[in-house]
Short mmCIF file of C-alpha atoms in Angstrom, two decimals:
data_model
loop_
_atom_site.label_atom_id
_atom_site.label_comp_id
_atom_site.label_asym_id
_atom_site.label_seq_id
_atom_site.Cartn_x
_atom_site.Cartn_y
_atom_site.Cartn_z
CA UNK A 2 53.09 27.47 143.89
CA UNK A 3 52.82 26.59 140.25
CA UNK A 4 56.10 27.49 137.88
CA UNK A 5 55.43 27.17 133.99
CA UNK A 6 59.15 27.02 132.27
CA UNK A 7 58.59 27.39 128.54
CA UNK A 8 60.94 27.04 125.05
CA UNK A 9 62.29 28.67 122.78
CA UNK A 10 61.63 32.12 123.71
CA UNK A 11 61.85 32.74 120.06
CA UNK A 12 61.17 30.19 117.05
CA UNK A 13 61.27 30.87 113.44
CA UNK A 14 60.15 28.42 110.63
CA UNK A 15 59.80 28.40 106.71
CA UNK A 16 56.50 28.04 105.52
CA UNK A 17 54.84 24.50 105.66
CA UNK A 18 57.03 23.25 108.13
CA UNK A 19 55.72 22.35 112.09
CA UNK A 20 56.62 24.02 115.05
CA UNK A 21 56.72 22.82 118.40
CA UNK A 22 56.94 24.47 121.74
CA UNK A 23 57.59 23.31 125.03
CA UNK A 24 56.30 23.77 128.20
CA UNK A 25 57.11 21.99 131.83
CA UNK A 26 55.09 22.87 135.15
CA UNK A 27 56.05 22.21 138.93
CA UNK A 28 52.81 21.30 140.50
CA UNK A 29 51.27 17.89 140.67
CA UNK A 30 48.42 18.96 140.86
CA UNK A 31 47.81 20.87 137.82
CA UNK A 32 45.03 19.67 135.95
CA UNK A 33 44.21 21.68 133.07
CA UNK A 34 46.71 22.68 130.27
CA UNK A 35 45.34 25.49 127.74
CA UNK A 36 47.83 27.35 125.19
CA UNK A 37 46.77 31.18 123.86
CA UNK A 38 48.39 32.66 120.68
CA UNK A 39 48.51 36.67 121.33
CA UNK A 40 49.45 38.84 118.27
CA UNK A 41 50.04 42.44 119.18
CA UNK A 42 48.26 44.74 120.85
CA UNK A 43 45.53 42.37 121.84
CA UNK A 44 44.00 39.52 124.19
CA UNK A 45 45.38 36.60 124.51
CA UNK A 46 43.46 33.69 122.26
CA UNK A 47 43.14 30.39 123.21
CA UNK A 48 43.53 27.86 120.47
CA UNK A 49 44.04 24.65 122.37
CA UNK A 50 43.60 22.61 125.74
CA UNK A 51 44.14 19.32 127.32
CA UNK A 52 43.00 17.98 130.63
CA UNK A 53 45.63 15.97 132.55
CA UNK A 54 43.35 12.58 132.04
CA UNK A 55 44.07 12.76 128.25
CA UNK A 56 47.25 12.16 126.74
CA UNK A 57 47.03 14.14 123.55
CA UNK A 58 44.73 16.53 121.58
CA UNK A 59 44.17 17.51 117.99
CA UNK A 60 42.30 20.02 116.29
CA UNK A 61 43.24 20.45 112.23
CA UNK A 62 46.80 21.82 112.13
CA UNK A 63 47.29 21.78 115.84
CA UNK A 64 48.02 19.50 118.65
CA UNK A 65 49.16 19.27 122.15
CA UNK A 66 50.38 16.49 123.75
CA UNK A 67 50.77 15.60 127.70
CA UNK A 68 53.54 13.66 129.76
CA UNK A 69 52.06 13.61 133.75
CA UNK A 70 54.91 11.93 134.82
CA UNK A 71 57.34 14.02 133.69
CA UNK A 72 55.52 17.31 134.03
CA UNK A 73 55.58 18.58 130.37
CA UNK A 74 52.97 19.37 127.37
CA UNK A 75 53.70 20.56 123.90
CA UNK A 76 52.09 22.41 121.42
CA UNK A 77 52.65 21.07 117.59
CA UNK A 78 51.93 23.47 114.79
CA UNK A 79 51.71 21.67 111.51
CA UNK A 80 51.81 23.46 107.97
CA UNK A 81 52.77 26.61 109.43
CA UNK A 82 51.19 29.46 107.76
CA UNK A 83 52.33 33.56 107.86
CA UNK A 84 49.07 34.13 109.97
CA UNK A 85 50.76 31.54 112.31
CA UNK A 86 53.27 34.50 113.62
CA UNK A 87 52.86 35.33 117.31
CA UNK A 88 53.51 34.70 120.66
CA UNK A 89 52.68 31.53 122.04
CA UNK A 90 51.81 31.16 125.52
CA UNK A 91 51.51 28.17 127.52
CA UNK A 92 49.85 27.83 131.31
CA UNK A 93 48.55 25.54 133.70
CA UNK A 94 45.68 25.40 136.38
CA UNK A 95 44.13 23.86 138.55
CA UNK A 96 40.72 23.19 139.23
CA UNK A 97 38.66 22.01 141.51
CA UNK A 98 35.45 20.76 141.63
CA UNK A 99 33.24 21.37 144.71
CA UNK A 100 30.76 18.89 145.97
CA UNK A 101 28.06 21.34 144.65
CA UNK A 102 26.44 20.87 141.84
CA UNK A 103 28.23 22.47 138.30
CA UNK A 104 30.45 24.62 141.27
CA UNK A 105 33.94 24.92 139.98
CA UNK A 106 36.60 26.67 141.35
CA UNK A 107 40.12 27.80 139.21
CA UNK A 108 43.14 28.47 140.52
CA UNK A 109 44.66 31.77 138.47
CA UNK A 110 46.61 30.80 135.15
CA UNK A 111 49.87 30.66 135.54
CA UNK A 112 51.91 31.19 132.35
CA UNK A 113 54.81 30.49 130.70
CA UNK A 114 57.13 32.83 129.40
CA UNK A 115 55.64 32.72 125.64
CA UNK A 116 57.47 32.06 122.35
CA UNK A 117 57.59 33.72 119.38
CA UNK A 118 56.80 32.09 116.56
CA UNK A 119 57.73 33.74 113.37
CA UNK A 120 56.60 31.71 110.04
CA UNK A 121 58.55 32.97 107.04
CA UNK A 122 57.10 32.89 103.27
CA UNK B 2 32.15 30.83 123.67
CA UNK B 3 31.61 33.21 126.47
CA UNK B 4 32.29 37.26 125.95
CA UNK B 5 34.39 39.53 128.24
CA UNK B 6 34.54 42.89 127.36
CA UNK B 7 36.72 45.98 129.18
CA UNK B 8 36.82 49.23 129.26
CA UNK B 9 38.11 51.80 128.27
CA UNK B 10 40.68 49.96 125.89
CA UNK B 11 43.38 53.09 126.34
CA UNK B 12 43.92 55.60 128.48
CA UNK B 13 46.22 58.54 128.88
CA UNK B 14 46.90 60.01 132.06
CA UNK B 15 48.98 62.44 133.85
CA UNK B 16 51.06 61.11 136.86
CA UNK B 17 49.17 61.63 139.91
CA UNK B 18 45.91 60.70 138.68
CA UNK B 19 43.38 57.91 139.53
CA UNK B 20 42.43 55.99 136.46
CA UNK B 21 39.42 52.86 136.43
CA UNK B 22 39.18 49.83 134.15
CA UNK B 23 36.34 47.85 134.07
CA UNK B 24 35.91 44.40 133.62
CA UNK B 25 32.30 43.02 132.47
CA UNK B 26 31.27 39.26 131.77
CA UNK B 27 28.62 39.56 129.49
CA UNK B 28 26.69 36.23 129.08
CA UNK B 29 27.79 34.56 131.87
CA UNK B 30 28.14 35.44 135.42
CA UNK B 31 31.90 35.35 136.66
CA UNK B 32 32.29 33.65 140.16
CA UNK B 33 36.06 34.61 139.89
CA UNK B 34 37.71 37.13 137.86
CA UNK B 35 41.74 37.87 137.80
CA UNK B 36 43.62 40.73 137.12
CA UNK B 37 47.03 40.23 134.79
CA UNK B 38 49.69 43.29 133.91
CA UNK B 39 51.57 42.68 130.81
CA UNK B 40 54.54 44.82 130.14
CA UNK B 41 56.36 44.88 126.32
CA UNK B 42 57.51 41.72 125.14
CA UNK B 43 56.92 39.93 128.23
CA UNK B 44 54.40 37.43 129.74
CA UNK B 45 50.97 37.87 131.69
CA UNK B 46 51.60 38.73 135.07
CA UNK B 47 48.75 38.04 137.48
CA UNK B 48 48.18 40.91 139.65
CA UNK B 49 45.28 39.74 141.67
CA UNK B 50 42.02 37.61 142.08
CA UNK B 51 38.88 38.49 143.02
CA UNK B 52 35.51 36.81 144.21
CA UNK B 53 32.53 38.06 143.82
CA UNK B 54 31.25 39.77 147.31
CA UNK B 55 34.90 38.96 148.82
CA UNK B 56 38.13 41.18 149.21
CA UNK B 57 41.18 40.21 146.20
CA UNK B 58 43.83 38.55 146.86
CA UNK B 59 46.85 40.33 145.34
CA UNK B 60 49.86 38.39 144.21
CA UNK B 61 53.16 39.26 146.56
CA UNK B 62 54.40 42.96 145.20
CA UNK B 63 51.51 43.89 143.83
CA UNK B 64 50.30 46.77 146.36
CA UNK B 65 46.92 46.63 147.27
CA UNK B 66 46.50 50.14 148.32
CA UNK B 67 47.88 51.30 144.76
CA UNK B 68 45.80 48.76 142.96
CA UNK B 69 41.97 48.47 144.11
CA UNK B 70 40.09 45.96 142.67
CA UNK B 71 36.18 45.74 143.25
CA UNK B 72 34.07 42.51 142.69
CA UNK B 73 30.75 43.66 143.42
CA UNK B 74 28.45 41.41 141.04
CA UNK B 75 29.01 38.54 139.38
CA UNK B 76 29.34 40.93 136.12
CA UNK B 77 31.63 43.37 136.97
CA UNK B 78 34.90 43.94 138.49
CA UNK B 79 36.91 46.96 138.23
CA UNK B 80 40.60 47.77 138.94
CA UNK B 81 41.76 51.28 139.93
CA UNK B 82 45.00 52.58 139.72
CA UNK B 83 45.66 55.05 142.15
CA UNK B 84 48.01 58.03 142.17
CA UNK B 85 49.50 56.47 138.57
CA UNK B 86 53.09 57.16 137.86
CA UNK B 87 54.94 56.35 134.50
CA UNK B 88 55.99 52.75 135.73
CA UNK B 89 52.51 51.93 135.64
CA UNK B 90 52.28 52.00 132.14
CA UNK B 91 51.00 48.95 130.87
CA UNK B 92 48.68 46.69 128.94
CA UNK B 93 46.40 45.52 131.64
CA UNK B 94 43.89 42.50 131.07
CA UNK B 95 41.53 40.46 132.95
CA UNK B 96 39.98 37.15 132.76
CA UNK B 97 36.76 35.48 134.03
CA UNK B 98 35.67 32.25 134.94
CA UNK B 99 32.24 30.64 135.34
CA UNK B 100 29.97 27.93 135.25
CA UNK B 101 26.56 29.70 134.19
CA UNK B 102 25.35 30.89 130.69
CA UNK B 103 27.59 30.27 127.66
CA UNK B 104 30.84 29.60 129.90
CA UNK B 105 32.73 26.48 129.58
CA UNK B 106 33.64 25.07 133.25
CA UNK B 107 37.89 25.04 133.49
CA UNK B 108 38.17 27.71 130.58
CA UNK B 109 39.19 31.89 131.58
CA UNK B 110 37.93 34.62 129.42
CA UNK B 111 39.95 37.19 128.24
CA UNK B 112 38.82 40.97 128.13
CA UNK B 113 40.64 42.80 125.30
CA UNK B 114 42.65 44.37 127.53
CA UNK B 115 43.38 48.21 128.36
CA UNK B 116 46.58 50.23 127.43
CA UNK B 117 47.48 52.36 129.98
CA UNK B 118 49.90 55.10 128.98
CA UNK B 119 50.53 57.70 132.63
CA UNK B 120 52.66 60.93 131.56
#
């Protein structure tokens, strides 16, 4: 099955600088890359994904980027901000898409170990 | 994007005792819906997955007779923890997944999970 090895386990920045995370996965046949920020107490939030027929992905402050051959994505963090602080968890999946119409079927996520990003003042 | 709720979102229990989280999709119908225990400072661990009108399949360790999950619509699942004891206590969440309504295809929904506390 699917192993998601993710780094640091803990990461702490000064204000306005970038973070970056990474993650590596086992399976091939992964397809589907989403990171979740989780502060305390509650759900997991996902704030970005990438498919494994795009290379990289922005959105504002965040990107993730995606090396097939060598099994590993990253999350960026630009202009880290206090509200930035949590943990940071990374998974992969893999989906499949039946011959039916709009059927899709997901493997479950399989996560990484998360990091924790603290962004000092 | 798509809404999972679950219920109730803490409990307190006394060792022995059955306790019952829900897990609703509520604009979407969820084909699949999984299971994850997450214990202090660690990462999500999936406990099962369940089908709608089919039996889970529970990740190796995780006992099926201690944890019953039910998938009976494509709306609700629920998870049971029987006879709890104090290494139960957890955060518990689920997910969904689903093509239908205001669910993105690839994407799991996260419930706002349920903090189990058994005395």
């Amino acid at each position: 099955g699917e192993n998601v090895e993710q780094h640091p386990s803990t990461l702490s920045v000064q204000e306005g600088d970038s973070a970056v995370i990474k993650c590596t996965y086992s399976d091939s046949a992964s397809n589907y890359f989403p990171w979740y920020k989780q502060e305390l107490g509650k759900r997991p939030q996902l704030i970005i994904d990438i498919r494994s027929n795009v290379g990289e992905k922005k959105d504002q402050r965040i990107a993730v980027t995606l090396n097939k051959t060598a099994k590993h994505f990253s999350l960026h963090i630009t202009e880290t901000q206090p509200e930035d602080s949590a943990v940071y968890f990374c998974a992969a999946i893999t989906t499949y898409r039946l011959s039916s119409p709009r059927r899709v079927e997901n493997t479950p996520l399989v996560f990484g170990k998360g990091t924790r990003l603290s962004v000092i003042a | 994007g798509a809404v999972v709720s679950q219920h109730p979102s803490r409990v307190i229990c006394k060792s022995g005792t059955s306790v019952k989280i829900e897990c609703r999709s509520l604009d979407f119908q969820a084909t699949t819906m999984f299971w994850y225990r997450q214990f202090p400072k660690q990462s999500l661990m999936l406990m099962a997955t369940s089908n709608e009108g089919s039996k889970a399949t529970y990740e190796q360790g995780v006992e099926k007779d201690k944890f019953l999950i039910n998938h009976a619509s494509l709306t609700l699942s629920t998870l049971t923890v029987t006879s709890a004891h104090p290494e139960d206590s957890s955060f518990y969440i689920c997910s969904a997944s689903g093509s239908s309504g205001r669910a993105e295809t690839d994407t799991q929904y996260f419930g706002p999970g349920t903090r189990l506390t058994v005395l």
